[in-house]
């Protein structure tokens, strides 16, 4: 790296540290630790040794270092990049910004933390961070004015919009913190027990803040997913968008911790520090996306001559394509496990309205996960014979619309379940979407032979949703139902994978038959069938099940183990396919027996 590049990176890093330390100052209530400005105490430049004065003085010391580095970077940019205004202008702009920030810091002290001055102080900080991060990106990646950078694409616009939305969120959050409105609602994630509280005054500001947080989370998630499907040269954007998403999730949890702990200093400090890191990361992402030199902004584009096919079909075909995006047959299989869990949780048949609301919300959530999965897997779906007819490989729906459809379904499912069922059920459904998309599809599916083992957790969540819908909690029997589906998934799916292993091999997906061979796959199917059989029996003591369920679990499980054993000894393709079809009947019948056992006089109901 050149001297200018090192200076630019050091300036950006120090500025981020500066405002992270600022979060420590704010969270510990050390804003007035130094009672004078620019000195720390009247007649004293350095603090006397009190904790709050030391914290505030450390903030001022880092600010001094940042000012020096920013000034040196501006001077270096003027000397070496004078012909390139896209770098010189932001480098020079950083100097008055950091000086204005220092002055505003003094005003905040003198005004004794007036909310409007605190907000102005934070706005200037955001502008300064954005500026120095942009300078660092241009210094390292290249000047857009040189003609080497490609034109801004769709992803660059998305990254810029996401960054702007995050900035608005942080601005509103700063005002909430400065005005002391953090605890206007004390029951996160609800607001006075409701999703939409009675508005007015501080309640309105906090409600706007939470709505913005949810909306921005969707944008950051969308951006992270889009980055994963860009061209090969987009590794930096993948890393930055992924880090931003992880930080954002941490930020939401730290916001909850602020409420749950009644503003304990560690929670406040963490919340502010994560705000700074999120903003810095997203600004860097937007800058890198704008300065990307090579490659397309959208990988795997629709072929130009076929790009309009999704728009030329009639309404019926279009609706059918969107329905197929949700993988309705898989959705039905998931819902089979929801209603029995609801019946077992209550010991009786729940209200028809609650059952319908839970099933509808769960169906929409599953459809959301499947639509996003199809967007991410559209490249391998085009290679595999059994998936070539799906809407995206068949060009019945454009990728962007498929992704947007998945996001809209996810938002609708969460809101619908929160309003009609309860927030816990909605949150569990949302977690299943996130797990299926990020853990299984984006991470494990193409990298690990354990993809379907771990990823099967997403398909097991509906049992938890059904239990939570009735009780508002998740008890031990619900986790046993979850474990049953979790153990059932590997033998079920591996039996299918054996039939289509050539497809998976061609697509580069490391399914067990492809990586370990059929012999090992058959052995694993048998071992998992034994673990599945044992897991189903755990529900008898823990779920207080009666003879209906016990006899069904023994018979069905015995047949499952027998079929798996025969497959292990006789590798006939027909046996693998037969086991796959039986596994579907097995799951439906087993969970059906759960419902019957809970409703029949022979069953022992859960208290």
Coordinates of C-alpha atoms in Angstrom, one line a residue:
X1 CA 0.0 0.0 0.0
X2 CA 1.2 3.5 -0.7
X3 CA 1.6 6.2 2.0
X4 CA -1.7 7.9 1.0
X5 CA -3.6 4.6 1.1
X6 CA -2.3 3.8 4.6
X7 CA -3.2 7.3 5.7
X8 CA -6.7 7.0 4.3
X9 CA -7.3 3.7 5.9
X10 CA -5.9 4.8 9.2
X11 CA -8.1 7.9 9.1
X12 CA -11.2 5.8 8.5
X13 CA -10.3 3.3 11.2
X14 CA -9.5 6.0 13.8
X15 CA -12.7 7.8 13.0
X16 CA -14.7 4.6 13.6
X17 CA -12.9 4.0 16.8
X18 CA -13.6 7.6 17.8
X19 CA -17.3 7.2 17.6
X20 CA -17.2 3.8 19.1
X21 CA -15.5 5.4 22.1
X22 CA -18.2 8.0 21.9
X23 CA -20.7 5.2 22.4
X24 CA -18.8 4.3 25.6
X25 CA -19.0 7.9 26.7
X26 CA -22.8 8.1 26.1
X27 CA -23.5 4.6 27.6
X28 CA -21.6 5.3 30.8
X29 CA -23.0 8.8 31.2
X30 CA -19.5 10.3 30.9
X31 CA -20.5 13.0 28.5
X32 CA -19.9 15.6 31.3
X33 CA -16.9 13.8 32.8
X34 CA -14.8 16.7 31.5
X35 CA -16.7 19.7 32.7
X36 CA -14.9 22.2 30.5
X37 CA -13.9 22.5 26.9
X38 CA -11.4 22.3 25.2
X39 CA -9.6 21.5 28.5
X40 CA -10.9 18.7 30.6
X41 CA -11.4 20.6 33.9
X42 CA -11.2 24.3 34.7
X43 CA -7.4 25.0 34.8
X44 CA -6.5 21.4 33.9
X45 CA -5.9 20.0 30.4
X46 CA -5.8 16.4 31.7
X47 CA -8.4 14.6 33.9
X48 CA -8.0 14.3 37.6
X49 CA -8.4 10.5 37.6
X50 CA -12.1 10.0 38.1
X51 CA -13.5 7.2 35.8
X52 CA -15.9 9.4 33.9
X53 CA -13.3 12.1 33.3
X54 CA -10.9 9.4 32.0
X55 CA -13.5 8.0 29.6
X56 CA -14.4 11.4 28.2
X57 CA -10.7 12.5 28.0
X58 CA -9.9 9.3 26.0
X59 CA -12.7 10.3 23.6
X60 CA -11.1 13.7 23.1
X61 CA -7.6 12.1 22.7
X62 CA -8.8 9.9 19.9
X63 CA -10.6 12.9 18.3
X64 CA -7.2 14.7 18.3
X65 CA -5.5 11.8 16.6
X66 CA -8.4 11.6 14.1
X67 CA -8.1 15.3 13.2
X68 CA -4.3 14.9 12.6
X69 CA -4.8 11.9 10.4
X70 CA -7.6 13.4 8.4
X71 CA -5.6 16.6 7.8
X72 CA -2.6 14.5 6.6
X73 CA -4.8 12.5 4.3
X74 CA -6.3 15.7 2.9
X75 CA -2.9 17.1 2.3
X76 CA -1.7 13.9 0.6
X77 CA -4.8 13.7 -1.6
X78 CA -4.2 17.3 -2.7
X79 CA -0.6 16.5 -3.6
X80 CA -1.0 13.1 -5.3
X81 CA -4.6 13.0 -6.6
X82 CA -5.2 16.7 -7.4
X83 CA -6.4 15.7 -10.9
X84 CA -9.1 13.4 -9.5
X85 CA -11.8 15.5 -7.8
X86 CA -13.8 12.4 -6.7
X87 CA -11.1 11.7 -4.2
X88 CA -9.8 15.2 -3.4
X89 CA -13.1 16.7 -2.7
X90 CA -14.2 14.2 0.0
X91 CA -10.7 14.2 1.5
X92 CA -10.8 18.0 1.8
X93 CA -14.4 17.9 3.0
X94 CA -13.4 15.7 5.9
X95 CA -11.3 18.5 7.5
X96 CA -14.2 20.9 8.2
X97 CA -16.4 18.0 9.1
X98 CA -14.1 16.8 11.8
X99 CA -13.6 20.3 13.1
X100 CA -17.3 20.9 13.1
X101 CA -17.7 17.6 15.0
X102 CA -15.2 18.8 17.6
X103 CA -17.0 22.1 18.0
X104 CA -20.4 20.4 18.3
X105 CA -18.9 18.1 21.0
X106 CA -18.1 21.2 23.0
X107 CA -21.6 22.6 22.5
X108 CA -23.0 19.3 23.7
X109 CA -21.0 19.7 26.9
X110 CA -21.9 23.3 27.4
X111 CA -25.6 22.7 26.7
X112 CA -25.6 19.7 29.2
X113 CA -26.6 17.1 26.6
X114 CA -29.5 19.0 24.9
X115 CA -31.2 16.4 22.7
X116 CA -31.1 18.5 19.6
X117 CA -27.4 19.2 19.9
X118 CA -26.7 15.6 20.7
X119 CA -28.6 14.6 17.5
X120 CA -26.7 17.2 15.5
X121 CA -23.4 15.9 16.9
X122 CA -24.3 12.4 15.8
X123 CA -25.5 13.5 12.3
X124 CA -22.1 15.2 11.8
X125 CA -20.4 12.0 13.0
X126 CA -22.3 9.9 10.4
X127 CA -21.4 12.3 7.7
X128 CA -17.7 12.3 8.7
X129 CA -17.6 8.5 8.9
X130 CA -19.2 8.2 5.5
X131 CA -16.7 10.7 4.1
X132 CA -13.5 9.1 5.4
X133 CA -14.7 5.6 4.5
X134 CA -15.4 6.8 1.0
X135 CA -11.9 8.3 0.8
X136 CA -10.3 5.1 2.0
X137 CA -12.3 3.0 -0.5
X138 CA -11.3 5.3 -3.4
X139 CA -7.7 5.3 -2.3
X140 CA -7.5 1.5 -2.1
X141 CA -9.9 0.4 -4.9
X142 CA -9.2 3.2 -7.4
X143 CA -10.6 6.6 -8.4
X144 CA -13.9 6.4 -10.3
X145 CA -12.8 9.5 -12.3
X146 CA -10.0 7.6 -14.0
X147 CA -12.5 5.8 -16.2
X148 CA -11.5 2.4 -14.7
X149 CA -14.7 1.8 -12.7
X150 CA -17.7 0.3 -14.3
X151 CA -21.1 2.2 -14.4
X152 CA -23.2 2.0 -11.3
X153 CA -25.4 -1.1 -11.5
X154 CA -28.5 -2.3 -9.7
X155 CA -26.6 -3.6 -6.8
X156 CA -24.7 -0.3 -6.3
X157 CA -28.0 1.5 -6.2
X158 CA -29.4 -1.0 -3.7
X159 CA -26.4 -0.7 -1.5
X160 CA -26.7 3.1 -1.6
X161 CA -30.4 3.0 -0.7
X162 CA -29.8 0.5 2.1
X163 CA -27.1 2.8 3.5
X164 CA -29.4 5.8 3.3
X165 CA -32.2 3.9 5.1
X166 CA -29.8 2.8 7.8
X167 CA -28.7 6.4 8.2
X168 CA -32.3 7.5 8.8
X169 CA -32.8 4.7 11.3
X170 CA -29.7 5.7 13.2
X171 CA -30.8 9.3 13.2
X172 CA -34.1 8.6 14.7
X173 CA -32.5 6.2 17.2
X174 CA -30.1 9.0 18.3
X175 CA -33.0 11.3 19.0
X176 CA -34.8 8.5 20.9
X177 CA -31.6 8.1 23.0
X178 CA -31.0 11.8 23.5
X179 CA -34.6 12.5 24.5
X180 CA -34.6 9.6 27.1
X181 CA -37.4 7.8 25.3
X182 CA -35.7 4.3 25.3
X183 CA -38.0 2.9 27.9
X184 CA -41.3 4.4 26.7
X185 CA -42.2 0.7 26.0
X186 CA -40.9 -1.9 28.4
X187 CA -42.1 -5.1 26.8
X188 CA -39.9 -5.6 23.7
X189 CA -40.7 -6.7 21.0
X190 CA -44.2 -5.5 21.7
X191 CA -45.2 -2.0 22.6
X192 CA -47.6 -1.9 25.6
X193 CA -48.6 -5.4 24.6
X194 CA -49.4 -4.5 21.0
X195 CA -47.8 -4.3 17.6
X196 CA -49.2 -0.8 17.0
X197 CA -49.5 1.1 20.3
X198 CA -51.4 4.2 21.2
X199 CA -49.4 7.0 19.5
X200 CA -48.4 10.4 20.7
X201 CA -45.3 12.1 21.9
X202 CA -42.4 9.8 22.8
X203 CA -44.5 6.7 21.9
X204 CA -44.7 7.9 18.3
X205 CA -41.0 8.4 18.0
X206 CA -40.2 5.0 19.4
X207 CA -42.8 3.3 17.2
X208 CA -41.3 5.0 14.1
X209 CA -37.9 3.8 15.2
X210 CA -39.0 0.2 15.5
X211 CA -40.8 0.2 12.2
X212 CA -37.7 1.7 10.5
X213 CA -35.6 -1.0 12.2
X214 CA -37.8 -3.8 10.8
X215 CA -37.8 -2.3 7.4
X216 CA -34.1 -1.7 7.3
X217 CA -33.4 -5.2 8.4
X218 CA -35.3 -6.4 5.4
X219 CA -33.2 -4.1 3.2
X220 CA -29.9 -5.3 4.7
X221 CA -31.0 -8.9 4.3
X222 CA -32.0 -8.3 0.7
X223 CA -28.6 -6.7 0.1
X224 CA -26.7 -9.6 1.6
X225 CA -28.7 -12.1 -0.5
X226 CA -28.2 -10.1 -3.7
X227 CA -24.4 -9.8 -3.0
X228 CA -24.2 -13.6 -2.9
X229 CA -25.5 -13.9 -6.4
X230 CA -23.2 -11.3 -8.0
X231 CA -20.2 -12.1 -10.2
X232 CA -17.1 -13.9 -9.1
X233 CA -15.2 -10.7 -8.4
X234 CA -17.7 -9.6 -5.7
X235 CA -16.1 -11.2 -2.7
X236 CA -15.6 -7.9 -0.9
X237 CA -19.2 -7.1 -1.3
X238 CA -20.3 -10.5 0.0
X239 CA -18.1 -10.1 3.1
X240 CA -19.2 -6.5 3.8
X241 CA -22.9 -7.3 3.3
X242 CA -22.7 -10.4 5.5
X243 CA -20.9 -8.5 8.2
X244 CA -23.5 -5.7 8.0
X245 CA -26.3 -8.2 8.4
X246 CA -24.7 -9.9 11.4
X247 CA -24.0 -6.6 13.0
X248 CA -27.6 -5.5 12.3
X249 CA -29.0 -8.6 14.0
X250 CA -26.7 -8.0 16.9
X251 CA -27.9 -4.4 17.0
X252 CA -31.5 -5.5 17.3
X253 CA -30.7 -7.9 20.1
X254 CA -28.7 -5.1 21.9
X255 CA -31.7 -2.9 21.5
X256 CA -33.8 -5.5 23.2
X257 CA -31.2 -5.8 25.9
X258 CA -31.5 -2.0 26.5
X259 CA -35.2 -2.6 27.3
X260 CA -34.8 -5.8 29.2
X261 CA -32.0 -4.6 31.4
X262 CA -33.5 -1.1 31.9
X263 CA -30.6 0.7 30.2
X264 CA -27.7 -1.1 31.8
X265 CA -24.5 0.7 30.7
X266 CA -23.1 -2.4 28.8
X267 CA -26.3 -2.7 26.7
X268 CA -26.3 1.0 25.9
X269 CA -22.6 1.0 24.9
X270 CA -23.0 -2.1 22.8
X271 CA -26.0 -0.6 21.0
X272 CA -24.2 2.7 20.1
X273 CA -21.0 0.9 19.1
X274 CA -22.8 -1.4 16.8
X275 CA -24.6 1.6 15.2
X276 CA -21.2 3.0 14.3
X277 CA -19.9 -0.3 13.0
X278 CA -23.1 -0.9 10.9
X279 CA -22.9 2.5 9.4
X280 CA -19.2 2.2 8.6
X281 CA -19.7 -1.2 7.0
X282 CA -22.6 -0.2 4.8
X283 CA -20.9 3.0 3.6
X284 CA -17.9 0.8 2.7
X285 CA -20.2 -1.6 0.9
X286 CA -21.9 1.2 -1.1
X287 CA -18.5 2.7 -2.0
X288 CA -17.0 -0.6 -3.1
X289 CA -20.1 -1.4 -5.1
X290 CA -19.8 2.0 -6.9
X291 CA -16.1 1.5 -7.5
X292 CA -16.2 -2.1 -8.7
X293 CA -14.0 -2.3 -11.7
X294 CA -15.0 -5.5 -13.5
X295 CA -17.8 -7.9 -13.7
X296 CA -21.6 -7.4 -14.0
X297 CA -23.6 -6.1 -11.1
X298 CA -26.0 -9.0 -11.5
X299 CA -24.7 -12.5 -12.0
X300 CA -26.6 -15.2 -13.9
X301 CA -28.7 -12.7 -15.9
X302 CA -31.8 -13.7 -17.8
X303 CA -30.9 -14.3 -21.4
X304 CA -31.8 -11.1 -23.3
X305 CA -34.0 -12.9 -25.9
X306 CA -36.0 -14.6 -23.2
X307 CA -36.0 -11.8 -20.5
X308 CA -39.6 -10.8 -21.2
X309 CA -41.1 -14.3 -21.1
X310 CA -42.4 -13.8 -17.6
X311 CA -44.4 -10.8 -18.8
X312 CA -45.9 -12.2 -22.0
X313 CA -47.8 -15.1 -20.4
X314 CA -51.5 -14.8 -19.4
X315 CA -52.5 -14.1 -15.9
X316 CA -53.3 -17.7 -15.1
X317 CA -49.8 -18.9 -16.1
X318 CA -48.2 -16.0 -14.2
X319 CA -50.1 -16.9 -11.0
X320 CA -49.3 -20.5 -11.4
X321 CA -45.6 -19.6 -11.7
X322 CA -45.6 -17.7 -8.5
X323 CA -47.5 -20.5 -6.7
X324 CA -44.8 -22.9 -7.9
X325 CA -42.2 -20.7 -6.4
X326 CA -43.6 -21.5 -3.0
X327 CA -43.1 -25.3 -3.5
X328 CA -46.7 -26.1 -2.4
X329 CA -46.2 -29.8 -2.0
X330 CA -43.4 -29.2 0.5
X331 CA -45.6 -26.6 2.3
X332 CA -48.3 -29.2 2.8
X333 CA -45.9 -31.7 4.3
X334 CA -44.7 -29.1 6.8
X335 CA -48.2 -28.2 7.8
X336 CA -49.0 -31.8 8.6
X337 CA -46.7 -31.4 11.6
X338 CA -48.3 -28.2 12.9
X339 CA -51.9 -29.2 13.8
X340 CA -51.0 -32.3 15.8
X341 CA -48.5 -30.1 17.8
X342 CA -51.4 -27.7 18.5
X343 CA -53.7 -30.4 19.6
X344 CA -51.1 -32.0 21.9
X345 CA -50.2 -28.6 23.4
X346 CA -53.8 -27.9 24.4
X347 CA -55.0 -31.5 25.0
X348 CA -58.0 -30.7 22.8
X349 CA -58.8 -29.4 19.3
X350 CA -58.0 -25.6 19.2
X351 CA -60.4 -23.1 17.8
X352 CA -60.9 -23.4 14.1
X353 CA -59.9 -19.8 13.7
X354 CA -56.6 -20.3 15.5
X355 CA -55.8 -23.4 13.4
X356 CA -56.6 -21.7 10.2
X357 CA -54.6 -18.6 11.1
X358 CA -51.6 -20.7 12.2
X359 CA -51.7 -22.8 9.0
X360 CA -52.1 -19.8 6.7
X361 CA -49.3 -17.8 8.4
X362 CA -47.1 -20.9 8.4
X363 CA -47.8 -21.6 4.7
X364 CA -46.9 -18.0 3.7
X365 CA -43.7 -18.3 5.8
X366 CA -42.7 -21.6 4.1
X367 CA -43.5 -20.1 0.7
X368 CA -41.3 -17.1 1.5
X369 CA -38.3 -19.4 2.3
X370 CA -38.9 -21.5 -0.8
X371 CA -39.2 -18.5 -3.1
X372 CA -35.9 -17.1 -1.8
X373 CA -34.3 -20.5 -2.1
X374 CA -35.3 -20.7 -5.7
X375 CA -33.8 -17.3 -6.4
X376 CA -30.5 -18.3 -4.8
X377 CA -30.4 -21.8 -6.4
X378 CA -31.5 -20.7 -9.9
X379 CA -28.1 -21.5 -11.4
X380 CA -28.0 -25.1 -10.2
X381 CA -31.7 -25.6 -10.8
X382 CA -31.0 -24.9 -14.5
X383 CA -28.4 -27.8 -14.5
X384 CA -30.4 -30.4 -12.6
X385 CA -33.0 -32.3 -14.7
X386 CA -35.6 -32.5 -11.9
X387 CA -35.6 -28.8 -11.3
X388 CA -35.2 -27.4 -14.9
X389 CA -39.0 -26.8 -15.1
X390 CA -39.1 -24.6 -12.0
X391 CA -40.2 -21.0 -12.7
X392 CA -36.8 -19.3 -12.8
X393 CA -34.9 -21.8 -15.0
X394 CA -38.0 -21.8 -17.2
X395 CA -38.0 -18.0 -17.4
X396 CA -41.6 -17.8 -16.2
X397 CA -40.6 -15.3 -13.4
X398 CA -37.7 -12.9 -13.4
X399 CA -35.1 -13.4 -10.6
X400 CA -35.7 -9.9 -9.1
X401 CA -39.5 -10.5 -8.9
X402 CA -39.0 -13.9 -7.4
X403 CA -36.7 -12.4 -4.6
X404 CA -39.2 -9.6 -4.0
X405 CA -42.0 -12.0 -3.9
X406 CA -40.2 -14.1 -1.2
X407 CA -39.5 -11.0 0.9
X408 CA -43.1 -9.8 0.7
X409 CA -44.4 -13.2 1.8
X410 CA -41.9 -13.2 4.7
X411 CA -43.1 -9.8 5.9
X412 CA -46.8 -10.7 5.5
X413 CA -46.3 -14.0 7.4
X414 CA -44.7 -12.3 10.3
X415 CA -47.2 -9.5 10.6
X416 CA -50.2 -11.9 10.1
X417 CA -49.0 -14.4 12.7
X418 CA -48.1 -11.6 15.1
X419 CA -51.6 -10.1 14.9
X420 CA -53.7 -13.2 14.6
X421 CA -51.7 -15.7 16.7
X422 CA -48.9 -14.4 18.8
X423 CA -45.4 -12.8 18.5
X424 CA -43.6 -16.0 19.6
X425 CA -45.2 -18.1 16.8
X426 CA -44.4 -15.3 14.3
X427 CA -40.8 -15.1 15.5
X428 CA -40.3 -18.8 15.2
X429 CA -41.6 -18.8 11.6
X430 CA -39.3 -15.9 10.8
X431 CA -36.4 -17.8 12.3
X432 CA -37.2 -20.8 10.1
X433 CA -37.1 -18.6 7.0
X434 CA -33.7 -17.1 8.1
X435 CA -32.3 -20.6 8.9
X436 CA -33.4 -22.1 5.6
X437 CA -32.1 -19.2 3.6
X438 CA -28.8 -18.3 5.3
X439 CA -27.7 -21.4 7.0
X440 CA -28.9 -24.1 4.6
X441 CA -29.2 -22.5 1.2
X442 CA -26.4 -19.9 1.3
X443 CA -23.9 -21.7 3.5
X444 CA -24.3 -25.4 3.9
X445 CA -25.9 -26.6 0.7
X446 CA -22.9 -26.0 -1.5
X447 CA -20.2 -26.5 1.1
X448 CA -20.9 -29.4 3.4
X449 CA -22.0 -33.0 3.2
X450 CA -23.9 -32.3 6.4
X451 CA -26.1 -29.8 4.6
X452 CA -29.4 -31.6 4.8
X453 CA -28.6 -32.8 8.4
X454 CA -28.2 -29.4 9.9
X455 CA -30.5 -27.7 7.4
X456 CA -33.3 -30.0 8.4
X457 CA -33.8 -27.9 11.5
X458 CA -35.7 -25.3 9.4
X459 CA -38.3 -27.9 8.4
X460 CA -38.8 -29.0 12.0
X461 CA -39.8 -25.5 13.2
X462 CA -43.5 -25.8 12.3
X463 CA -44.0 -28.1 15.3
X464 CA -42.7 -25.4 17.6
X465 CA -44.9 -22.8 15.8
X466 CA -48.0 -25.0 16.4
X467 CA -47.2 -25.4 20.1
X468 CA -46.4 -21.7 20.6
X469 CA -49.6 -20.8 18.8
X470 CA -51.7 -22.5 21.5
X471 CA -49.6 -21.9 24.7
X472 CA -47.5 -18.9 23.9
X473 CA -44.4 -20.9 25.1
X474 CA -42.3 -23.8 23.8
X475 CA -42.2 -26.7 26.2
X476 CA -40.2 -30.0 26.3
X477 CA -42.8 -32.1 24.3
X478 CA -42.6 -29.5 21.5
X479 CA -38.8 -29.9 21.3
X480 CA -39.3 -33.7 21.1
X481 CA -41.6 -33.2 18.1
X482 CA -38.9 -30.9 16.6
X483 CA -36.3 -33.6 17.2
X484 CA -38.5 -36.2 15.5
X485 CA -38.7 -34.2 12.3
X486 CA -35.0 -33.3 12.6
X487 CA -34.1 -37.0 12.7
X488 CA -36.6 -37.9 10.0
X489 CA -35.2 -35.4 7.4
X490 CA -31.8 -37.1 6.6
X491 CA -33.1 -40.6 5.7
X492 CA -36.0 -39.1 3.9
X493 CA -33.9 -36.7 1.8
X494 CA -30.9 -39.0 1.2
X495 CA -33.3 -41.7 -0.2
X496 CA -34.4 -39.0 -2.7
X497 CA -30.8 -37.9 -3.3
X498 CA -29.7 -41.4 -4.3
X499 CA -32.2 -41.2 -7.1
X500 CA -30.9 -37.9 -8.3
X501 CA -27.2 -38.1 -7.4
X502 CA -26.1 -37.5 -10.9
X503 CA -28.0 -34.2 -10.9
X504 CA -26.3 -33.2 -7.7
X505 CA -22.9 -34.2 -8.9
X506 CA -23.4 -32.1 -12.1
X507 CA -24.5 -29.1 -10.1
X508 CA -21.6 -29.5 -7.6
X509 CA -23.8 -30.0 -4.6
X510 CA -22.1 -32.2 -2.0
X511 CA -25.0 -34.4 -1.1
X512 CA -24.0 -37.5 0.8
X513 CA -24.4 -40.0 -2.1
X514 CA -22.1 -37.8 -4.3
X515 CA -19.4 -37.3 -1.7
X516 CA -19.4 -40.6 0.3
X517 CA -21.0 -43.0 -2.2
X518 CA -24.1 -45.1 -2.1
X519 CA -22.8 -47.6 0.4
X520 CA -22.1 -45.0 3.1
X521 CA -25.4 -43.3 2.3
X522 CA -27.4 -46.5 2.9
X523 CA -25.5 -47.1 6.1
X524 CA -26.3 -43.5 7.3
X525 CA -30.0 -44.0 6.4
X526 CA -30.1 -47.1 8.5
X527 CA -28.4 -45.4 11.5
X528 CA -30.6 -42.4 11.3
X529 CA -33.7 -44.6 11.1
X530 CA -32.6 -46.2 14.4
X531 CA -32.1 -42.7 16.0
X532 CA -35.5 -41.6 14.6
X533 CA -37.2 -44.7 16.2
X534 CA -35.6 -43.9 19.6
X535 CA -36.5 -40.3 19.4
X536 CA -40.2 -41.0 18.7
X537 CA -40.3 -43.1 21.9
X538 CA -39.1 -40.2 24.0
X539 CA -42.4 -38.5 23.4
X540 CA -44.2 -41.2 25.5
X541 CA -42.8 -40.1 28.9
X542 CA -42.1 -36.5 28.1
X543 CA -45.3 -35.8 26.2
X544 CA -47.4 -38.2 28.4
X545 CA -48.6 -40.1 25.4
X546 CA -50.9 -43.0 25.6
X547 CA -51.2 -46.4 23.8
X548 CA -52.5 -45.0 20.5
X549 CA -49.3 -43.1 19.9
X550 CA -47.0 -45.7 21.4
X551 CA -48.3 -48.6 19.3
X552 CA -48.3 -46.4 16.1
X553 CA -44.7 -45.3 16.8
X554 CA -43.5 -48.8 17.3
X555 CA -45.2 -50.2 14.2
X556 CA -44.4 -47.4 11.9
X557 CA -40.9 -47.0 13.3
X558 CA -40.3 -50.8 13.0
X559 CA -41.3 -50.7 9.4
X560 CA -39.1 -47.7 8.7
X561 CA -36.0 -49.5 10.3
X562 CA -36.8 -52.7 8.4
X563 CA -37.0 -50.9 5.1
X564 CA -33.8 -49.0 5.8
X565 CA -32.1 -52.3 6.7
X566 CA -33.2 -54.0 3.5
X567 CA -31.9 -51.0 1.5
X568 CA -28.6 -51.2 3.3
X569 CA -28.3 -54.9 2.4
X570 CA -29.8 -54.7 -1.1
X571 CA -28.9 -51.5 -3.0
X572 CA -31.7 -51.7 -5.5
X573 CA -32.8 -48.2 -6.7
X574 CA -36.4 -49.2 -6.3
X575 CA -35.8 -49.8 -2.5
X576 CA -34.4 -46.3 -2.1
X577 CA -37.4 -44.7 -3.9
X578 CA -39.8 -46.9 -2.0
X579 CA -38.2 -45.8 1.3
X580 CA -38.6 -42.1 0.3
X581 CA -42.3 -42.5 -0.5
X582 CA -42.8 -44.5 2.7
X583 CA -41.1 -41.8 4.8
X584 CA -43.8 -39.3 3.7
X585 CA -46.6 -41.6 4.8
X586 CA -44.7 -42.4 8.0
X587 CA -44.4 -38.7 9.1
X588 CA -48.1 -38.0 8.3
X589 CA -49.3 -41.1 10.1
X590 CA -47.0 -40.6 13.1
X591 CA -48.1 -37.0 13.7
X592 CA -51.7 -38.0 13.0
X593 CA -51.4 -40.5 15.9
X594 CA -50.2 -37.7 18.1
X595 CA -53.4 -35.8 17.5
X596 CA -55.6 -38.9 17.9
X597 CA -53.8 -39.9 21.1
X598 CA -54.4 -36.4 22.6
X599 CA -58.1 -36.4 21.7
X600 CA -59.1 -40.0 22.5
X601 CA -60.0 -41.2 26.0
X602 CA -57.3 -43.8 25.6
X603 CA -54.7 -41.0 25.4
X604 CA -53.2 -39.3 28.4
X605 CA -53.6 -35.6 27.8
X606 CA -50.9 -33.0 28.6
X607 CA -51.8 -31.0 31.7

